[in-house]
Tab-separated table of C-alpha atoms and ligand atoms in Angstrom:
chain	number	residue	atom	x	y	z
A	985	MET	CA	-8.266	115.047	222.965
A	986	ASN	CA	-6.868	115.526	219.508
A	987	ASN	CA	-6.538	112.261	217.673
A	988	LYS	CA	-3.549	113.074	215.554
A	989	ARG	CA	-0.534	111.999	217.524
A	990	ALA	CA	2.322	114.402	217.901
A	991	GLN	CA	5.533	113.593	216.073
A	992	TRP	CA	9.072	114.794	216.172
A	993	GLY	CA	9.723	117.420	213.512
A	994	SER	CA	13.100	116.072	212.440
A	995	LYS	CA	15.596	113.267	212.949
A	996	LEU	CA	17.995	115.492	214.804
A	997	GLY	CA	15.134	116.775	216.927
A	998	PHE	CA	14.369	113.305	218.220
A	999	ILE	CA	17.981	112.404	218.930
A	1000	LEU	CA	18.540	115.644	220.774
A	1001	ALA	CA	15.358	115.289	222.781
A	1002	ALA	CA	16.072	111.678	223.708
A	1003	ALA	CA	19.691	112.458	224.515
A	1004	GLY	CA	18.416	115.490	226.413
A	1005	SER	CA	16.206	113.227	228.464
A	1006	ALA	CA	19.069	110.858	229.158
A	1007	VAL	CA	21.725	113.440	229.914
A	1008	GLY	CA	20.720	115.051	233.162
A	1009	LEU	CA	21.410	115.422	236.832
A	1010	GLY	CA	22.073	111.682	236.830
A	1011	ASN	CA	25.180	112.158	234.723
A	1012	ILE	CA	26.614	115.201	236.402
A	1013	TRP	CA	25.145	115.277	239.897
A	1014	LYS	CA	24.994	111.554	240.666
A	1015	PHE	CA	27.493	109.716	238.475
A	1016	PRO	CA	30.860	111.156	239.597
A	1017	GLY	CA	30.193	110.465	243.286
A	1018	LYS	CA	29.040	106.936	242.574
A	1019	ALA	CA	32.084	106.278	240.388
A	1020	TYR	CA	34.275	107.500	243.221
A	1021	GLU	CA	32.573	105.334	245.841
A	1022	GLY	CA	32.512	102.335	243.506
A	1023	GLY	CA	36.279	102.242	243.072
A	1024	GLY	CA	36.953	104.574	240.128
A	1025	GLY	CA	37.969	102.637	237.040
A	1026	ALA	CA	36.390	99.417	238.332
A	1027	PHE	CA	33.008	101.105	238.514
A	1028	LEU	CA	33.482	102.652	235.086
A	1029	LEU	CA	34.124	99.230	233.566
A	1030	ILE	CA	31.079	97.658	235.200
A	1031	TYR	CA	29.001	100.614	234.132
A	1032	LEU	CA	30.185	100.369	230.525
A	1033	ALA	CA	29.424	96.659	230.380
A	1034	ILE	CA	25.917	97.298	231.716
A	1035	VAL	CA	25.217	100.039	229.174
A	1036	LEU	CA	26.444	97.873	226.333
A	1037	LEU	CA	24.816	94.572	227.245
A	1038	LEU	CA	21.690	95.728	229.063
A	1039	GLY	CA	21.147	99.418	228.298
A	1040	ILE	CA	21.211	99.241	224.504
A	1041	PRO	CA	18.840	96.251	224.183
A	1042	VAL	CA	16.378	97.763	226.662
A	1043	MET	CA	16.555	101.116	224.862
A	1044	ILE	CA	15.826	99.389	221.529
A	1045	SER	CA	12.963	97.487	223.165
A	1046	GLU	CA	11.339	100.541	224.716
A	1047	LEU	CA	11.558	102.665	221.571
A	1048	SER	CA	10.115	99.783	219.512
A	1049	ILE	CA	7.207	99.256	221.914
A	1050	GLY	CA	6.463	102.973	221.800
A	1051	ARG	CA	6.625	103.301	218.048
A	1052	ALA	CA	4.717	100.087	217.357
A	1053	SER	CA	1.893	101.017	219.697
A	1054	GLN	CA	1.858	104.762	218.993
A	1055	SER	CA	0.613	105.118	222.479
A	1056	ASN	CA	1.419	106.265	225.982
A	1057	VAL	CA	3.222	103.995	228.334
A	1058	VAL	CA	0.254	102.262	229.947
A	1059	ASP	CA	-1.897	101.865	226.857
A	1060	SER	CA	1.009	100.734	224.706
A	1061	PHE	CA	0.945	97.218	226.125
A	1062	ARG	CA	-2.802	97.001	225.687
A	1063	LYS	CA	-2.577	98.335	222.115
A	1064	LEU	CA	-0.105	95.592	221.265
A	1065	GLY	CA	-2.656	93.104	222.597
A	1066	TYR	CA	-1.210	92.348	226.022
A	1067	ARG	CA	-3.327	94.099	228.599
A	1068	GLY	CA	-1.761	91.928	231.335
A	1069	PHE	CA	1.515	93.760	230.906
A	1070	SER	CA	0.091	97.212	231.489
A	1071	TRP	CA	1.631	97.033	234.949
A	1072	VAL	CA	5.024	97.722	233.384
A	1073	GLY	CA	3.568	100.958	232.070
A	1074	TRP	CA	1.916	101.844	235.358
A	1075	PHE	CA	5.174	101.172	237.062
A	1076	GLY	CA	6.939	103.486	234.650
A	1077	ALA	CA	4.436	106.293	235.051
A	1078	ILE	CA	4.651	106.028	238.858
A	1079	VAL	CA	8.461	106.052	238.829
A	1080	ALA	CA	8.512	109.070	236.526
A	1081	PHE	CA	6.077	110.785	238.888
A	1082	LEU	CA	8.153	109.978	241.981
A	1083	ILE	CA	11.425	111.043	240.389
A	1084	THR	CA	9.992	114.317	239.130
A	1085	CYS	CA	8.996	115.278	242.677
A	1086	TYR	CA	12.608	115.523	243.828
A	1087	TYR	CA	14.226	116.134	240.450
A	1088	SER	CA	12.376	119.413	240.040
A	1089	HIS	CA	13.600	120.557	243.428
A	1090	VAL	CA	17.226	119.759	242.738
A	1091	GLY	CA	16.699	121.637	239.467
A	1092	GLY	CA	15.519	124.555	241.592
A	1093	TRP	CA	18.689	124.446	243.707
A	1094	VAL	CA	20.707	124.515	240.498
A	1095	LEU	CA	18.793	127.532	239.273
A	1096	ARG	CA	19.491	129.220	242.584
A	1097	TYR	CA	23.212	128.517	242.147
A	1098	VAL	CA	23.233	129.982	238.647
A	1099	PHE	CA	21.714	133.134	240.116
A	1100	SER	CA	24.040	133.186	243.096
A	1101	TYR	CA	27.095	132.805	240.914
A	1102	ILE	CA	25.991	135.643	238.678
A	1103	THR	CA	24.806	138.069	241.330
A	1104	GLN	CA	26.693	137.298	244.553
A	1105	PRO	CA	29.499	134.765	244.108
A	1106	GLN	CA	31.209	136.079	247.265
A	1107	ALA	CA	28.320	134.787	249.342
A	1108	VAL	CA	28.915	131.245	248.086
A	1109	TYR	CA	32.673	131.622	248.291
A	1110	ALA	CA	32.720	132.784	251.884
A	1111	ASP	CA	31.465	129.422	253.090
A	1112	PRO	CA	30.466	126.966	250.348
A	1113	THR	CA	29.115	124.322	252.707
A	1114	GLY	CA	27.336	126.817	254.912
A	1115	TYR	CA	25.757	128.407	251.848
A	1116	PHE	CA	24.350	125.100	250.707
A	1117	TYR	CA	23.026	124.287	254.170
A	1118	GLY	CA	21.539	127.759	254.375
A	1119	LEU	CA	19.713	127.235	251.099
A	1120	LEU	CA	18.077	124.188	252.616
A	1121	GLY	CA	17.048	125.836	255.829
A	1122	TYR	CA	19.845	125.121	258.260
A	1123	ASP	CA	22.080	127.705	259.832
A	1124	ALA	CA	25.265	125.769	260.538
A	1125	ALA	CA	26.657	128.487	262.803
A	1126	THR	CA	23.777	128.530	265.264
A	1127	GLY	CA	22.231	125.148	264.553
A	1128	ALA	CA	18.874	126.831	263.925
A	1129	THR	CA	16.521	125.576	261.264
A	1130	PHE	CA	14.144	127.654	259.220
A	1131	PHE	CA	11.789	127.172	256.322
A	1132	PRO	CA	13.867	127.038	253.121
A	1133	TRP	CA	11.856	129.650	251.240
A	1134	THR	CA	14.526	130.431	248.706
A	1135	ALA	CA	15.007	126.820	247.665
A	1136	ILE	CA	11.248	126.325	247.435
A	1137	LEU	CA	10.809	129.507	245.411
A	1138	PHE	CA	13.496	128.501	242.923
A	1139	ALA	CA	12.041	125.012	242.659
A	1140	ALA	CA	8.695	126.605	241.833
A	1141	ILE	CA	10.319	128.723	239.112
A	1142	PHE	CA	12.125	125.694	237.724
A	1143	MET	CA	8.895	123.701	237.638
A	1144	ALA	CA	7.073	126.585	235.972
A	1145	LEU	CA	9.748	126.717	233.246
A	1146	ASN	CA	9.190	123.037	232.582
A	1147	ALA	CA	5.442	123.454	232.486
A	1148	VAL	CA	5.650	126.256	229.925
A	1149	ILE	CA	7.788	124.138	227.605
A	1150	ILE	CA	5.581	121.061	228.024
A	1151	ILE	CA	2.395	123.008	227.357
A	1152	ARG	CA	3.838	124.156	224.044
A	1153	GLY	CA	3.912	120.511	222.985
A	1154	VAL	CA	6.279	118.017	221.488
A	1155	GLU	CA	7.617	119.741	218.423
A	1156	SER	CA	7.521	123.432	219.194
A	1157	GLY	CA	8.277	123.033	222.892
A	1158	ILE	CA	10.375	120.015	223.755
A	1159	GLU	CA	12.184	119.633	220.459
A	1160	ARG	CA	12.991	123.307	220.001
A	1161	PHE	CA	14.306	123.687	223.511
A	1162	ASN	CA	16.591	120.673	223.163
A	1163	LYS	CA	18.006	121.919	219.875
A	1164	ILE	CA	19.441	124.866	221.741
A	1165	GLY	CA	20.108	123.294	225.129
A	1166	MET	CA	21.985	120.195	224.049
A	1167	PRO	CA	24.677	121.781	221.854
A	1168	ALA	CA	25.214	124.413	224.560
A	1169	LEU	CA	25.690	121.651	227.075
A	1170	PHE	CA	28.362	119.918	225.013
A	1171	ILE	CA	30.352	123.075	224.519
A	1172	ILE	CA	30.304	123.894	228.233
A	1173	LEU	CA	31.248	120.338	229.095
A	1174	LEU	CA	34.334	120.423	226.890
A	1175	ILE	CA	35.486	123.760	228.284
A	1176	LEU	CA	35.159	122.420	231.811
A	1177	LEU	CA	36.989	119.208	230.960
A	1178	VAL	CA	39.981	121.124	229.660
A	1179	ARG	CA	39.930	123.326	232.765
A	1180	ALA	CA	39.710	120.391	235.183
A	1181	VAL	CA	42.478	118.248	233.768
A	1182	THR	CA	44.865	121.164	233.468
A	1183	LEU	CA	44.549	122.109	237.138
A	1184	PRO	CA	47.767	121.456	239.000
A	1185	GLY	CA	47.292	118.368	241.144
A	1186	SER	CA	44.500	116.891	239.049
A	1187	GLU	CA	46.648	113.876	238.085
A	1188	GLU	CA	45.863	112.107	241.314
A	1189	GLY	CA	42.150	112.274	240.605
A	1190	LEU	CA	42.720	111.123	237.044
A	1191	ARG	CA	44.795	108.238	238.312
A	1192	TYR	CA	42.020	107.264	240.716
A	1193	MET	CA	39.442	107.281	237.932
A	1194	LEU	CA	41.665	105.065	235.836
A	1195	SER	CA	42.678	102.666	238.603
A	1196	PHE	CA	40.849	99.500	239.405
A	1197	ASP	CA	40.133	99.279	243.075
A	1198	TRP	CA	38.185	96.023	243.031
A	1199	SER	CA	38.096	95.895	246.820
A	1200	LYS	CA	35.231	98.387	246.725
A	1201	VAL	CA	33.200	96.253	244.356
A	1202	ASN	CA	30.486	93.865	245.537
A	1203	PHE	CA	26.956	92.935	244.488
A	1204	HIS	CA	25.721	96.163	245.899
A	1205	THR	CA	28.111	98.146	243.704
A	1206	VAL	CA	26.844	96.264	240.674
A	1207	LEU	CA	23.237	97.069	241.603
A	1208	VAL	CA	24.177	100.701	242.098
A	1209	ALA	CA	25.811	100.712	238.648
A	1210	LEU	CA	22.757	99.003	237.155
A	1211	GLY	CA	20.301	101.440	238.729
A	1212	GLN	CA	22.502	104.351	237.805
A	1213	ALA	CA	22.852	103.195	234.184
A	1214	PHE	CA	19.115	102.752	233.655
A	1215	TYR	CA	18.361	105.964	235.483
A	1216	SER	CA	20.899	107.799	233.410
A	1217	LEU	CA	19.591	106.364	230.152
A	1218	SER	CA	16.000	107.162	231.204
A	1219	LEU	CA	15.083	103.487	230.958
A	1220	GLY	CA	12.755	101.310	232.986
A	1221	MET	CA	10.226	104.144	233.048
A	1222	ALA	CA	7.618	105.759	230.915
A	1223	ILE	CA	9.972	107.904	228.972
A	1224	MET	CA	11.535	106.076	226.059
A	1225	ILE	CA	8.263	104.323	225.279
A	1226	THR	CA	6.571	107.721	225.189
A	1227	TYR	CA	9.338	109.343	223.120
A	1228	GLY	CA	9.370	106.306	220.802
A	1229	SER	CA	5.660	106.783	220.189
A	1230	TYR	CA	6.364	110.167	218.590
A	1231	LEU	CA	8.918	108.585	216.247
A	1232	SER	CA	8.170	108.250	212.554
A	1233	LYS	CA	8.305	104.874	210.877
A	1234	ASP	CA	11.335	105.637	208.756
A	1235	GLU	CA	13.613	106.383	211.680
A	1236	ASN	CA	16.342	103.884	212.449
A	1237	ILE	CA	15.668	102.744	216.027
A	1238	GLU	CA	18.843	100.686	216.279
A	1239	ARG	CA	21.149	103.512	215.259
A	1240	ASN	CA	19.304	106.052	217.373
A	1241	SER	CA	19.495	103.825	220.441
A	1242	VAL	CA	23.218	103.333	220.048
A	1243	ILE	CA	23.787	107.073	219.547
A	1244	ILE	CA	21.705	107.973	222.617
A	1245	CYS	CA	23.440	105.394	224.821
A	1246	ILE	CA	26.913	106.444	223.674
A	1247	THR	CA	26.153	110.149	224.099
A	1248	ASP	CA	24.743	109.681	227.572
A	1249	THR	CA	27.605	107.489	228.716
A	1250	MET	CA	30.201	109.837	227.281
A	1251	VAL	CA	28.697	112.750	229.164
A	1252	ALA	CA	28.677	110.777	232.413
A	1253	MET	CA	32.306	109.749	231.912
A	1254	ILE	CA	33.369	113.285	231.019
A	1255	ALA	CA	31.530	114.612	234.090
A	1256	GLY	CA	33.426	112.060	236.173
A	1257	PHE	CA	36.687	113.209	234.638
A	1258	ILE	CA	35.796	116.821	235.345
A	1259	VAL	CA	34.515	116.519	238.870
A	1260	ILE	CA	36.849	113.998	240.493
A	1261	PRO	CA	40.175	115.442	239.222
A	1262	ALA	CA	38.976	118.979	240.033
A	1263	VAL	CA	38.014	117.989	243.574
A	1264	PHE	CA	41.289	116.111	244.096
A	1265	ALA	CA	43.248	119.101	242.803
A	1266	THR	CA	41.564	121.684	244.988
A	1267	LEU	CA	40.169	119.942	248.057
A	1268	GLY	CA	42.071	116.666	248.075
A	1269	ALA	CA	40.561	113.169	248.227
A	1270	ASP	CA	38.616	114.072	251.377
A	1271	GLY	CA	36.709	116.665	249.402
A	1272	VAL	CA	34.846	114.001	247.497
A	1273	GLY	CA	31.724	114.041	249.625
A	1274	LYS	CA	28.895	111.594	249.571
A	1275	GLY	CA	25.338	112.177	248.599
A	1276	GLY	CA	23.454	114.929	246.913
A	1277	GLY	CA	25.179	117.900	248.492
A	1278	PHE	CA	28.344	117.029	246.658
A	1279	ALA	CA	27.671	118.925	243.426
A	1280	PHE	CA	26.768	121.969	245.455
A	1281	ALA	CA	28.890	122.208	248.582
A	1282	SER	CA	32.056	120.444	247.365
A	1283	LEU	CA	32.071	121.872	243.879
A	1284	ALA	CA	31.474	125.403	245.071
A	1285	GLY	CA	34.595	124.835	247.171
A	1286	VAL	CA	36.410	123.722	244.034
A	1287	PHE	CA	35.475	126.831	242.063
A	1288	ARG	CA	36.550	129.025	244.956
A	1289	GLN	CA	40.069	127.700	244.676
A	1290	MET	CA	40.291	127.750	240.923
A	1291	PRO	CA	41.595	130.685	238.898
A	1292	GLY	CA	38.591	132.117	237.052
A	1293	GLY	CA	36.352	130.222	239.440
A	1294	VAL	CA	33.313	132.474	239.110
A	1295	PHE	CA	33.301	132.099	235.353
A	1296	PHE	CA	33.679	128.331	235.519
A	1297	GLY	CA	31.128	128.170	238.331
A	1298	ILE	CA	28.558	129.954	236.189
A	1299	LEU	CA	29.346	127.637	233.279
A	1300	PHE	CA	29.056	124.537	235.439
A	1301	TYR	CA	25.714	125.414	236.998
A	1302	LEU	CA	24.374	126.526	233.625
A	1303	LEU	CA	25.383	123.147	232.283
A	1304	LEU	CA	23.623	121.435	235.142
A	1305	LEU	CA	20.561	123.606	234.563
A	1306	PHE	CA	20.282	122.721	230.859
A	1307	ALA	CA	20.793	119.067	231.660
A	1308	ALA	CA	18.199	119.123	234.430
A	1309	LEU	CA	15.634	120.964	232.324
A	1310	THR	CA	15.815	118.686	229.296
A	1311	SER	CA	15.500	115.629	231.535
A	1312	CYS	CA	12.782	116.995	233.765
A	1313	ILE	CA	10.760	117.909	230.694
A	1314	SER	CA	10.878	114.300	229.559
A	1315	LEU	CA	9.873	112.995	232.971
A	1316	ILE	CA	6.864	115.297	233.063
A	1317	GLU	CA	5.984	114.513	229.439
A	1318	GLY	CA	5.834	110.818	230.385
A	1319	VAL	CA	3.324	111.581	233.120
A	1320	VAL	CA	1.341	114.142	231.105
A	1321	ALA	CA	1.131	111.992	227.957
A	1322	PHE	CA	-0.243	109.183	230.064
A	1323	LEU	CA	-2.836	111.333	231.846
A	1324	THR	CA	-4.033	113.183	228.740
A	1325	GLU	CA	-4.442	110.073	226.622
A	1326	ARG	CA	-5.745	107.762	229.292
A	1327	PHE	CA	-8.300	110.057	230.797
A	1328	HIS	CA	-8.862	112.316	227.774
A	1329	TRP	CA	-7.781	115.389	229.686
A	1330	GLN	CA	-6.574	118.584	228.069
A	1331	ARG	CA	-2.836	119.068	227.865
A	1332	LYS	CA	-2.654	122.461	229.512
A	1333	PRO	CA	-4.648	121.923	232.744
A	1334	THR	CA	-3.193	118.441	233.094
A	1335	THR	CA	0.336	119.825	232.919
A	1336	ILE	CA	-0.431	122.560	235.423
A	1337	ILE	CA	-2.088	120.231	237.918
A	1338	ALA	CA	0.513	117.457	237.577
A	1339	CYS	CA	3.385	119.918	237.945
A	1340	SER	CA	1.797	121.540	240.992
A	1341	VAL	CA	1.230	118.215	242.743
A	1342	MET	CA	4.757	116.990	242.015
A	1343	PHE	CA	6.207	120.284	243.142
A	1344	LEU	CA	4.284	120.149	246.427
A	1345	ILE	CA	5.369	116.598	247.208
A	1346	GLY	CA	8.923	117.592	246.346
A	1347	CYS	CA	8.786	120.265	249.041
A	1348	VAL	CA	9.108	117.442	251.564
A	1349	TYR	CA	12.401	116.557	249.939
A	1350	THR	CA	13.835	120.048	250.118
A	1351	CYS	CA	12.588	120.469	253.679
A	1352	SER	CA	14.021	117.197	254.935
A	1353	GLN	CA	17.669	117.290	254.108
A	1354	ALA	CA	18.702	115.542	257.302
A	1355	ALA	CA	20.221	112.879	255.071
A	1356	PHE	CA	23.053	115.294	254.375
A	1357	ASP	CA	23.518	116.020	258.055
A	1358	ILE	CA	21.266	118.995	257.817
A	1359	LYS	CA	18.312	119.206	260.105
A	1360	GLY	CA	15.611	120.372	257.738
A	1361	VAL	CA	12.594	122.249	258.930
A	1362	TRP	CA	10.399	119.164	258.927
A	1363	PHE	CA	12.801	117.547	261.275
A	1364	ASP	CA	12.242	120.336	263.710
A	1365	LEU	CA	8.619	121.185	263.248
A	1366	ALA	CA	7.267	117.712	263.119
A	1367	ASN	CA	9.065	116.904	266.321
A	1368	GLY	CA	10.291	113.464	265.590
A	1369	VAL	CA	7.932	112.818	262.726
A	1370	SER	CA	10.482	113.690	260.135
A	1371	PHE	CA	11.511	112.360	256.780
A	1372	PRO	CA	15.226	112.384	257.319
A	1373	ILE	CA	15.921	109.789	254.694
A	1374	PHE	CA	13.355	110.922	252.150
A	1375	GLY	CA	16.021	111.330	249.469
A	1376	ASP	CA	17.807	108.063	250.113
A	1377	ALA	CA	14.582	106.128	250.504
A	1378	MET	CA	13.337	107.597	247.235
A	1379	GLU	CA	16.537	106.663	245.439
A	1380	PHE	CA	16.376	103.144	246.811
A	1381	LEU	CA	12.741	102.742	245.823
A	1382	THR	CA	13.098	104.170	242.331
A	1383	ASP	CA	16.690	103.592	241.135
A	1384	ARG	CA	17.361	100.312	242.814
A	1385	LEU	CA	13.992	98.626	242.924
A	1386	MET	CA	11.366	99.970	240.581
A	1387	ILE	CA	13.595	100.916	237.640
A	1388	PRO	CA	15.356	97.521	237.451
A	1389	LEU	CA	11.945	95.831	237.857
A	1390	GLY	CA	10.468	97.993	235.083
A	1391	ALA	CA	13.400	97.137	232.819
A	1392	LEU	CA	13.018	93.459	233.700
A	1393	GLY	CA	9.313	93.634	232.829
A	1394	CYS	CA	10.196	95.245	229.526
A	1395	CYS	CA	12.747	92.510	228.664
A	1396	ILE	CA	10.309	89.746	229.564
A	1397	PHE	CA	7.644	91.440	227.478
A	1398	VAL	CA	9.796	91.865	224.386
A	1399	GLY	CA	11.788	88.648	224.856
A	1400	TRP	CA	8.949	86.257	225.601
A	1401	ILE	CA	5.514	87.767	225.131
A	1402	TRP	CA	5.557	90.190	222.210
A	1403	LYS	CA	8.629	88.300	220.936
A	1404	PRO	CA	11.897	89.758	219.587
A	1405	GLU	CA	10.656	89.014	216.038
A	1406	SER	CA	7.900	91.616	216.467
A	1407	ALA	CA	10.386	94.206	217.679
A	1408	ILE	CA	12.721	93.328	214.805
A	1409	ALA	CA	9.858	93.640	212.313
A	1410	GLU	CA	8.975	97.032	213.795
A	1411	ILE	CA	12.567	98.172	213.439
A	1412	GLU	CA	13.090	96.786	209.942
A	1413	GLN	CA	10.358	98.784	208.257
A	1414	ASN	CA	10.878	100.860	205.153
A	1415	GLY	CA	13.946	98.886	204.109
A	1416	ILE	CA	15.927	99.567	207.296
A	1417	LYS	CA	18.335	96.780	208.227
A	1418	PHE	CA	18.685	95.826	211.902
A	1419	GLY	CA	22.321	94.690	211.919
A	1420	LEU	CA	22.376	93.735	215.586
A	1421	ALA	CA	19.183	91.655	215.412
A	1422	LYS	CA	20.899	88.420	216.467
A	1423	PRO	CA	22.688	89.699	219.563
A	1424	PHE	CA	19.564	91.713	220.377
A	1425	ARG	CA	17.430	88.560	220.385
A	1426	PHE	CA	19.839	86.774	222.716
A	1427	LEU	CA	20.348	89.732	225.037
A	1428	VAL	CA	16.704	90.649	225.424
A	1429	ARG	CA	15.520	87.052	225.864
A	1430	PHE	CA	18.212	85.626	228.104
A	1431	PHE	CA	21.119	87.748	229.118
A	1432	ALA	CA	19.400	90.976	230.145
A	1433	PRO	CA	16.462	89.569	232.158
A	1434	ILE	CA	18.628	86.973	233.898
A	1435	SER	CA	21.352	89.465	234.802
A	1436	ILE	CA	18.898	92.078	236.056
A	1437	PHE	CA	17.120	89.445	238.133
A	1438	VAL	CA	20.346	88.030	239.595
A	1439	ILE	CA	21.817	91.459	240.397
A	1440	LEU	CA	18.577	92.587	242.020
A	1441	VAL	CA	18.053	89.480	244.132
A	1442	ALA	CA	21.712	89.005	245.050
A	1443	SER	CA	22.145	92.505	246.227
A	1444	LEU	CA	18.906	92.434	248.219
A	1445	VAL	CA	19.877	89.116	249.808
A	1446	PHE	CA	23.505	89.989	250.471
A	1447	GLY	CA	22.629	93.236	252.096
A	1448	THR	CA	21.763	96.514	250.564
A	1449	THR	CA	21.958	99.780	252.327
A	1450	LEU	CA	19.824	102.735	251.478
A	1451	SER	CA	22.617	105.061	250.497
B	2408	LIG	N1	18.190	110.379	232.725
B	2408	LIG	C1	18.036	111.512	233.559
B	2408	LIG	C2	19.324	111.815	234.253
B	2408	LIG	O1	20.300	111.105	234.077
B	2408	LIG	O2	19.351	112.781	235.006
B	2408	LIG	C3	16.960	111.387	234.578
B	2408	LIG	C4	15.741	110.811	234.067
B	2408	LIG	C5	15.047	111.434	233.064
B	2408	LIG	C6	15.348	109.624	234.557
B	2408	LIG	C7	13.946	110.846	232.558
B	2408	LIG	C8	14.253	109.054	234.079
B	2408	LIG	C9	13.561	109.656	233.076
B	2408	LIG	F1	12.519	109.058	232.644
């Protein structure tokens, strides 16, 4: 192991990499559907409140823990003198591992769509839903299932791309890639926003996103918003502690945290205002499907009906690809940083082995898409021993259970064990002023842990469904 810790090469490099980690499939693939199901504007408000009151303090806490300890997520707690809290780190590393398994596969589907849109858009256009099912190994016309080779192959390519960037290291790999990927993503996003809101008939979707349908809101919705917010901000896991550990001591953690949270939330909101109005305009309210197939089957239907659809389709899936890559890189970096430092393994073989294992586990996800009404090959082959709810179960376990618990652990650690004063001292080095120190102390000690605990327990007690 080399003893000199990697560091970000520049201020902008860190912000872009952290924002790149935050902005991902969560914002574009997950958020719009959840906002729709959660009552449009009502969900947006709850989400905003959570980002502001819980997301920002937890982001500040995680970056401070990382930078103070200069260590990976598990060892960071030990380095700060609290070995008993290493479980928060273990938790984080396990969640990052679990998420990467399926995230890399969805990234592979996206890559496949970029290719399809460039080389054979007619194939997608002819039957958008059928095309998506076909990718996952289900022939809707005959009801036959087959092994989804194409999806698996593209997932393997996607994972390999990640591995190459990770092996190159923090500065020349992760940072350099984000410097190109993130600005590209913003430009594409703005073009798509203009396109979506100028489609005839998009007003109804806009109205829905700005209306407050509180009848759809209950404890479960709040937990969904909480899980979604932390997931989207890459919190409650290994990542921001790891990225914080590469941060130099004269960086302003408070300002960076606010910038990252605002950027991520803006992208999610813009994605919501692209996807929902576009679906309303082209497919009507019924077109807003549930679950993970939405960004593929429904949106391909949207592009089919849009003037210049192929062009905008390519742009959209490229956007999704950049977003997925920059996030997946950070997930894998969390796992790899932990393994290399903990067990003194070399970066390259560790990355290759970790990526291979996560890719293989993820194959179960691609092969078991029964959750979207598709009978995946596992469903058939295993004859009853299937994993039809692999995706939903995974989301429940990670987004709604482990991530909030990890964030809770982090708040308790900073609020009560390490103490907010230590975090504030870490932030206020080199003459930097932490303007929000007072609200931070209150939020991280009382408001955030209590709210996370209440939302988690209430929604588990008052009934939570997997989806
Ligand atoms: N924040 C990413 C997204 O919204 O897609 C996903 C993610 C990346 C989650 C990194 C967790 C993480 F550690």
